[in-house]
PDB file of C-alpha atoms in Angstrom:
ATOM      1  CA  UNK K   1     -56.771  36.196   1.413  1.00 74.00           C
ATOM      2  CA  UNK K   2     -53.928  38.322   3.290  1.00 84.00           C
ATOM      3  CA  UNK K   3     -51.791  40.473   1.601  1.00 84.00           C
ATOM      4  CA  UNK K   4     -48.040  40.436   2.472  1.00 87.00           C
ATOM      5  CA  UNK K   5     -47.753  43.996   4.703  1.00 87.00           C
ATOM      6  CA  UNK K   6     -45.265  45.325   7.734  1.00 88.00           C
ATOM      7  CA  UNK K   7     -47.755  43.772   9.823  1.00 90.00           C
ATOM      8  CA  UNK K   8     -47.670  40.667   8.455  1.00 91.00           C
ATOM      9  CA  UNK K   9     -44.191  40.576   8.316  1.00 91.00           C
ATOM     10  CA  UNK K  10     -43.782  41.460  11.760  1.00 89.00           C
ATOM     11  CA  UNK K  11     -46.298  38.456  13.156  1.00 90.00           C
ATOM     12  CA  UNK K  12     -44.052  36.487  11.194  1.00 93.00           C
ATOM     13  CA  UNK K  13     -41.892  33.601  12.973  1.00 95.00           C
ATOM     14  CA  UNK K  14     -38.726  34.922  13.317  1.00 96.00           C
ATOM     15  CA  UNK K  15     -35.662  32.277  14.516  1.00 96.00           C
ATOM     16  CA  UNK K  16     -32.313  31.310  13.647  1.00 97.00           C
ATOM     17  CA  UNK K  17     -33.189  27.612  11.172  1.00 94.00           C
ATOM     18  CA  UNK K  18     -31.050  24.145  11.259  1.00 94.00           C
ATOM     19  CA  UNK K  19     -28.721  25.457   8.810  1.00 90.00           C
ATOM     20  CA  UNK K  20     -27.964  28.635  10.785  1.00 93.00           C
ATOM     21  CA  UNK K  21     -29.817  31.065   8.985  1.00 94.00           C
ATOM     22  CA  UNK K  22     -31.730  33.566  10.419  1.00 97.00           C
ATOM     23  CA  UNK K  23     -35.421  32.463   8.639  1.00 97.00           C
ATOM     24  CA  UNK K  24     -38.864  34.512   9.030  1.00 97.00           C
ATOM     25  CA  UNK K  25     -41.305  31.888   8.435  1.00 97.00           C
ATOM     26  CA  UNK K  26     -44.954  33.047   7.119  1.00 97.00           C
ATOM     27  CA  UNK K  27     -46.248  29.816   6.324  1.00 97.00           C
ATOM     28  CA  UNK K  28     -50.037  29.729   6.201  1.00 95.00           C
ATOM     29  CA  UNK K  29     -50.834  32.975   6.110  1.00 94.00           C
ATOM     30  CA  UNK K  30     -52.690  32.839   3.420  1.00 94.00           C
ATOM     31  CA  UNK K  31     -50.837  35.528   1.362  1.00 95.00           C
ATOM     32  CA  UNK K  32     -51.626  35.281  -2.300  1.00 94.00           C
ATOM     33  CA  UNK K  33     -48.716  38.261  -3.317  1.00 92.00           C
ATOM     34  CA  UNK K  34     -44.877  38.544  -2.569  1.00 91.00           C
ATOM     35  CA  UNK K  35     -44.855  41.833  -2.243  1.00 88.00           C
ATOM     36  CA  UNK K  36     -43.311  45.075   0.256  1.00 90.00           C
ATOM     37  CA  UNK K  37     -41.081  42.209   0.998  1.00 94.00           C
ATOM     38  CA  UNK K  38     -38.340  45.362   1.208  1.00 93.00           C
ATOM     39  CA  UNK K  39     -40.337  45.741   4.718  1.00 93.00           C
ATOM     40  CA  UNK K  40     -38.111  42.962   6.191  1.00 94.00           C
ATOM     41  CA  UNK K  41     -34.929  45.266   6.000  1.00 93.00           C
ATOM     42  CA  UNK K  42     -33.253  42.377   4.674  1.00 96.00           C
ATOM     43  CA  UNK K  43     -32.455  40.924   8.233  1.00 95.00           C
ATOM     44  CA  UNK K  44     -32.843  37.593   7.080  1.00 97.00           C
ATOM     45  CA  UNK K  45     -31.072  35.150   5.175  1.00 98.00           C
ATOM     46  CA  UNK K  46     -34.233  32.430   4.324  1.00 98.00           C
ATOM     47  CA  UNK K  47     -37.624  33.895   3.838  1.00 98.00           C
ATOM     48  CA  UNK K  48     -40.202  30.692   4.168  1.00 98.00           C
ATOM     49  CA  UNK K  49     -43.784  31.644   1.972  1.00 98.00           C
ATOM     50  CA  UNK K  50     -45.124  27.723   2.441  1.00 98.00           C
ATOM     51  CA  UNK K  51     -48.477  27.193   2.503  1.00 98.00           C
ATOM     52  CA  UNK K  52     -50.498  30.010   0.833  1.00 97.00           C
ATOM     53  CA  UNK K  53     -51.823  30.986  -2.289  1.00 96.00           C
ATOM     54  CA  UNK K  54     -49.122  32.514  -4.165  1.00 97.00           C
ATOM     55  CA  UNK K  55     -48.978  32.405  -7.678  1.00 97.00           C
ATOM     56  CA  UNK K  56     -46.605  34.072  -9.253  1.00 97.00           C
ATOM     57  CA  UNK K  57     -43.324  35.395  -8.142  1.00 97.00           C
ATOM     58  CA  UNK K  58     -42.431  38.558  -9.520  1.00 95.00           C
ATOM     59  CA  UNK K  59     -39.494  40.652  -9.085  1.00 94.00           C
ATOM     60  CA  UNK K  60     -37.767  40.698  -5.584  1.00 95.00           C
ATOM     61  CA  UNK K  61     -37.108  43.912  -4.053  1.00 95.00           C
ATOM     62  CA  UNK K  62     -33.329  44.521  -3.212  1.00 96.00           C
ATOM     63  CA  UNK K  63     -32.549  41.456  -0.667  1.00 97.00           C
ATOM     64  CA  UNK K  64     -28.972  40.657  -0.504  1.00 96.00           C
ATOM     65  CA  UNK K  65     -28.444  38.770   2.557  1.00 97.00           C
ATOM     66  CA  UNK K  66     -31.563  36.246   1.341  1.00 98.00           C
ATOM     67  CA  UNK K  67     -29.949  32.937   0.117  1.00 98.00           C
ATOM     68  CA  UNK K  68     -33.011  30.439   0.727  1.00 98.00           C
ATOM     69  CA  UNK K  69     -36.947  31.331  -0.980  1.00 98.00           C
ATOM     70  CA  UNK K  70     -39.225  28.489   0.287  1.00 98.00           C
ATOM     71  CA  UNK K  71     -42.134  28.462  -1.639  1.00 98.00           C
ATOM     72  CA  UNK K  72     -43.692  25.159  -0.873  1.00 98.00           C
ATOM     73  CA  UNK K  73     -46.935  23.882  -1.744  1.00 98.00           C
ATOM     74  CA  UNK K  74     -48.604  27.341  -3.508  1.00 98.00           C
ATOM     75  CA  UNK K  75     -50.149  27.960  -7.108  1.00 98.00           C
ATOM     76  CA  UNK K  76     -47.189  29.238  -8.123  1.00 98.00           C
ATOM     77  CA  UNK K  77     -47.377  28.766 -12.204  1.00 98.00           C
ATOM     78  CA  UNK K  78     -45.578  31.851 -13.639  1.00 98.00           C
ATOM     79  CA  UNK K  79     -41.597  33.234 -12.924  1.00 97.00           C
ATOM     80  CA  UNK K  80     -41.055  36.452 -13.772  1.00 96.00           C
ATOM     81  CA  UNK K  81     -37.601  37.262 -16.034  1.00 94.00           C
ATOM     82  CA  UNK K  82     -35.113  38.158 -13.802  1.00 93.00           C
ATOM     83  CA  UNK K  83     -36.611  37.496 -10.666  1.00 95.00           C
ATOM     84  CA  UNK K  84     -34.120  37.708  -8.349  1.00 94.00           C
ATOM     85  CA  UNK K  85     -32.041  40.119  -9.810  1.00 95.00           C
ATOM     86  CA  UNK K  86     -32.019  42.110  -6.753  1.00 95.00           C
ATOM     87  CA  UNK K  87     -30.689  38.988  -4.422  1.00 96.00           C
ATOM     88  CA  UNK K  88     -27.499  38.414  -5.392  1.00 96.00           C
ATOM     89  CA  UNK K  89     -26.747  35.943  -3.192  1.00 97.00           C
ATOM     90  CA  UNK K  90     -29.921  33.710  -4.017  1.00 98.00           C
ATOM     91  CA  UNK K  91     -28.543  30.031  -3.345  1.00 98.00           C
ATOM     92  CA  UNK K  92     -31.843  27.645  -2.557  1.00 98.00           C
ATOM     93  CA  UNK K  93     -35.147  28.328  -4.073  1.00 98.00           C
ATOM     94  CA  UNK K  94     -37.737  25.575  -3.247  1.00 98.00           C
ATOM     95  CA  UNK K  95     -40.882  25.123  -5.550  1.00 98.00           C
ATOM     96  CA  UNK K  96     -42.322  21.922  -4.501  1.00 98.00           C
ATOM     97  CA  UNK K  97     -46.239  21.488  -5.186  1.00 98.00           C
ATOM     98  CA  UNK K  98     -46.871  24.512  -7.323  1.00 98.00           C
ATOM     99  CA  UNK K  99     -47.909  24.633 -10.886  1.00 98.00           C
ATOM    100  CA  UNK K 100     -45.171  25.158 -13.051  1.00 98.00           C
ATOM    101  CA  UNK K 101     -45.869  23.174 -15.881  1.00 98.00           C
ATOM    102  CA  UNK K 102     -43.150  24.983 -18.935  1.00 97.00           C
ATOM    103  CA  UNK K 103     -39.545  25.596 -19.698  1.00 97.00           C
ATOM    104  CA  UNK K 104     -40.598  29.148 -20.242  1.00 97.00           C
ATOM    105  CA  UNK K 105     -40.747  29.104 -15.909  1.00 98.00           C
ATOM    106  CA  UNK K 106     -37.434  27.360 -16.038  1.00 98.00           C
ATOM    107  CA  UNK K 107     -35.374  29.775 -18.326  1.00 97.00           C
ATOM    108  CA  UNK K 108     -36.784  32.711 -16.029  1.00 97.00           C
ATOM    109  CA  UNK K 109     -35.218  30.763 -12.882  1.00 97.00           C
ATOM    110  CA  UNK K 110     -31.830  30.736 -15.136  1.00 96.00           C
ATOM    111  CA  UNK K 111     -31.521  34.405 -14.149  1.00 92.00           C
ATOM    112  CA  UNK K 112     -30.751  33.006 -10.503  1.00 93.00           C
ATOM    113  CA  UNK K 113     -26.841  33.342 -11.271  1.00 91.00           C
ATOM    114  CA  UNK K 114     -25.925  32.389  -7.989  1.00 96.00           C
ATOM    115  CA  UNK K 115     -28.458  28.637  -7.900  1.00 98.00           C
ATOM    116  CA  UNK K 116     -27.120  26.133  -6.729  1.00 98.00           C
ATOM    117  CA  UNK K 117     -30.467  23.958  -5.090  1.00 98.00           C
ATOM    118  CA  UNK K 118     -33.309  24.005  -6.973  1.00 98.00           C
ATOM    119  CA  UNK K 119     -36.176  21.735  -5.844  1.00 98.00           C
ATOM    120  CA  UNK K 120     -39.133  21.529  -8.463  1.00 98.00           C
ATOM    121  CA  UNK K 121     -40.838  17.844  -7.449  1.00 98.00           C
ATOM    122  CA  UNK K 122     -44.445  17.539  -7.858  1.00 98.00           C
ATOM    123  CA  UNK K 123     -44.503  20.294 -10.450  1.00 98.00           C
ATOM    124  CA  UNK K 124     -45.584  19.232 -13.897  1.00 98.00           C
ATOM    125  CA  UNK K 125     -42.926  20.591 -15.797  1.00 98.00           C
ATOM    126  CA  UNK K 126     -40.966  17.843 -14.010  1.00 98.00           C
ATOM    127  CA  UNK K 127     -43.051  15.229 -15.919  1.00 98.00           C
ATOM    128  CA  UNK K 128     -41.931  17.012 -19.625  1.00 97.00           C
ATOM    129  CA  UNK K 129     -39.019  15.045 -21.583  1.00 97.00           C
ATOM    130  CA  UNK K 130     -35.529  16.060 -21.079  1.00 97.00           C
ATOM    131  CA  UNK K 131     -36.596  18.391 -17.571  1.00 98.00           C
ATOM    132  CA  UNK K 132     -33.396  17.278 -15.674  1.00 98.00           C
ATOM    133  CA  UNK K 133     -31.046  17.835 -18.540  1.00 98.00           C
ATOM    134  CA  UNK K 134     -32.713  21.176 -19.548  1.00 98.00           C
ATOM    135  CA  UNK K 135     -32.699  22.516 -16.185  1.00 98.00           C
ATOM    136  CA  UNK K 136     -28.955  21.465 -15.429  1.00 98.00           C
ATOM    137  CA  UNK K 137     -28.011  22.810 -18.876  1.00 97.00           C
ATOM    138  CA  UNK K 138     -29.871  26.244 -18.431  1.00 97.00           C
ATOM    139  CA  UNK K 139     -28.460  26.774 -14.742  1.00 97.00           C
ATOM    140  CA  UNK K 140     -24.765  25.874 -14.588  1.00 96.00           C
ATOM    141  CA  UNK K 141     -24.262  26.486 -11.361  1.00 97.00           C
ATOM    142  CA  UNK K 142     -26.609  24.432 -10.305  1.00 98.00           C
ATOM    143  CA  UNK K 143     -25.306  21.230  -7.717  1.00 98.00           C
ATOM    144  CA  UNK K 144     -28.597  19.715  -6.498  1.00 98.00           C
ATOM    145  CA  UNK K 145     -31.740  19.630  -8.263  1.00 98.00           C
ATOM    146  CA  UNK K 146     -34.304  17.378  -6.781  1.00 98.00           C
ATOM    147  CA  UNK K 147     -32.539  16.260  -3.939  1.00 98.00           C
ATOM    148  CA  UNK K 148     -30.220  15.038  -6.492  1.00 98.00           C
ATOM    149  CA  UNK K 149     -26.721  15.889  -6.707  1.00 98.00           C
ATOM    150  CA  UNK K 150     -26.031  16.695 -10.759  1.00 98.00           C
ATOM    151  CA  UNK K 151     -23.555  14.465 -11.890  1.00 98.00           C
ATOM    152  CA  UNK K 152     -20.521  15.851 -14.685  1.00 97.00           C
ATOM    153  CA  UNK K 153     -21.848  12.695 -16.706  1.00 98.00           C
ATOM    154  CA  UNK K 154     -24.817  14.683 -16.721  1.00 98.00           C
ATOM    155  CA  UNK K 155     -23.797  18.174 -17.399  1.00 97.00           C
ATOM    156  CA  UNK K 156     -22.062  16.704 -20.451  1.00 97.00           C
ATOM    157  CA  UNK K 157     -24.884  15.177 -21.509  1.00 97.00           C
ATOM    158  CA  UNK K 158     -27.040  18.136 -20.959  1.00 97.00           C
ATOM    159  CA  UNK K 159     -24.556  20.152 -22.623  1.00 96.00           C
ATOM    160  CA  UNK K 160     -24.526  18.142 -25.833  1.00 96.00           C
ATOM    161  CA  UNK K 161     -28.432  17.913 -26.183  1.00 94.00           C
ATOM    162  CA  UNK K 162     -28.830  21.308 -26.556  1.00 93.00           C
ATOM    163  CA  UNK K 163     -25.838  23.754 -26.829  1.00 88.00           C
ATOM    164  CA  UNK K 164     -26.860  23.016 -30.472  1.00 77.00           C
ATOM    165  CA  UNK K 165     -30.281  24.463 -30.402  1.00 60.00           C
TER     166      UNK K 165
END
């Protein structure tokens, strides 16, 4: 088990991705904490934790050119409140294969106020009744969820199933 330092960091892939954003890829590292984070200097707009054995994401140090957290296949099963409240700018966060299994998880991703791409497949909250409609109804600005684009039919619907509760 590694834990995320300057070092780290710095053996990190560092490259400008597909979608033009300068990424730092740590995939496979084995890290099991996001933490010292704040050692990037925010140089980079996607930060790509894949691959290791987070699991939990707590509170982001100040990152405000970071738009994309890729946090793909980890044991991610607890969001802390207000996450992100230190990256403004927060477009894309990517939770496929973790453990999330509770709308608890989702209303602490609501704090995003910037999401719009949320990816959550092969999580087991995504199995619970209503998850699409919650999620789109919790995060507004939301425009893709699942690879899915969310529909106005939909954030109607969402709206009216539980604006009331």
């Amino acid at each position: 088990m590694v834990k995320l330092t300057s070092e780290v960091i710095s053996h990190g892939y560092q490259y400008m991705n597909v979608t033009k954003e300068y990424e730092l890829s740590l995939r496979g590292f084995k890290i099991i904490n996001i933490q010292n984070l704040s050692a990037t200097n925010d140089q980079f707009a996607c930060i790509n934790l894949s691959d290791n054995s987070i699991s939990e994401i707590n509170i982001l140090p100040q990152l405000k050119r970071l738009k994309t957290l890729m946090l793909i296949n980890n044991r991610i099963y607890k969001i802390e409140k207000d996450f992100a409240i230190n990256c403004p700018f927060l477009t894309n966060l990517v939770l496929i294969n973790n453990k999330i299994s509770d709308f608890e998880q989702i209303d602490n991703i609501a704090s995003c106020k910037s999401l719009e791409k949320l990816y959550l497949l092969d999580n087991v909250v995504t199995k619970l009744k209503n998850y699409r409609l919650y999620v789109i109804y919790k995060i507004p600005t939301l425009r893709i969820l699942d690879f899915q684009r969310v529909t106005k039919k939909e954030r109607e619907e969402a709206f009216k199933k539980f604006s009331t509760i």
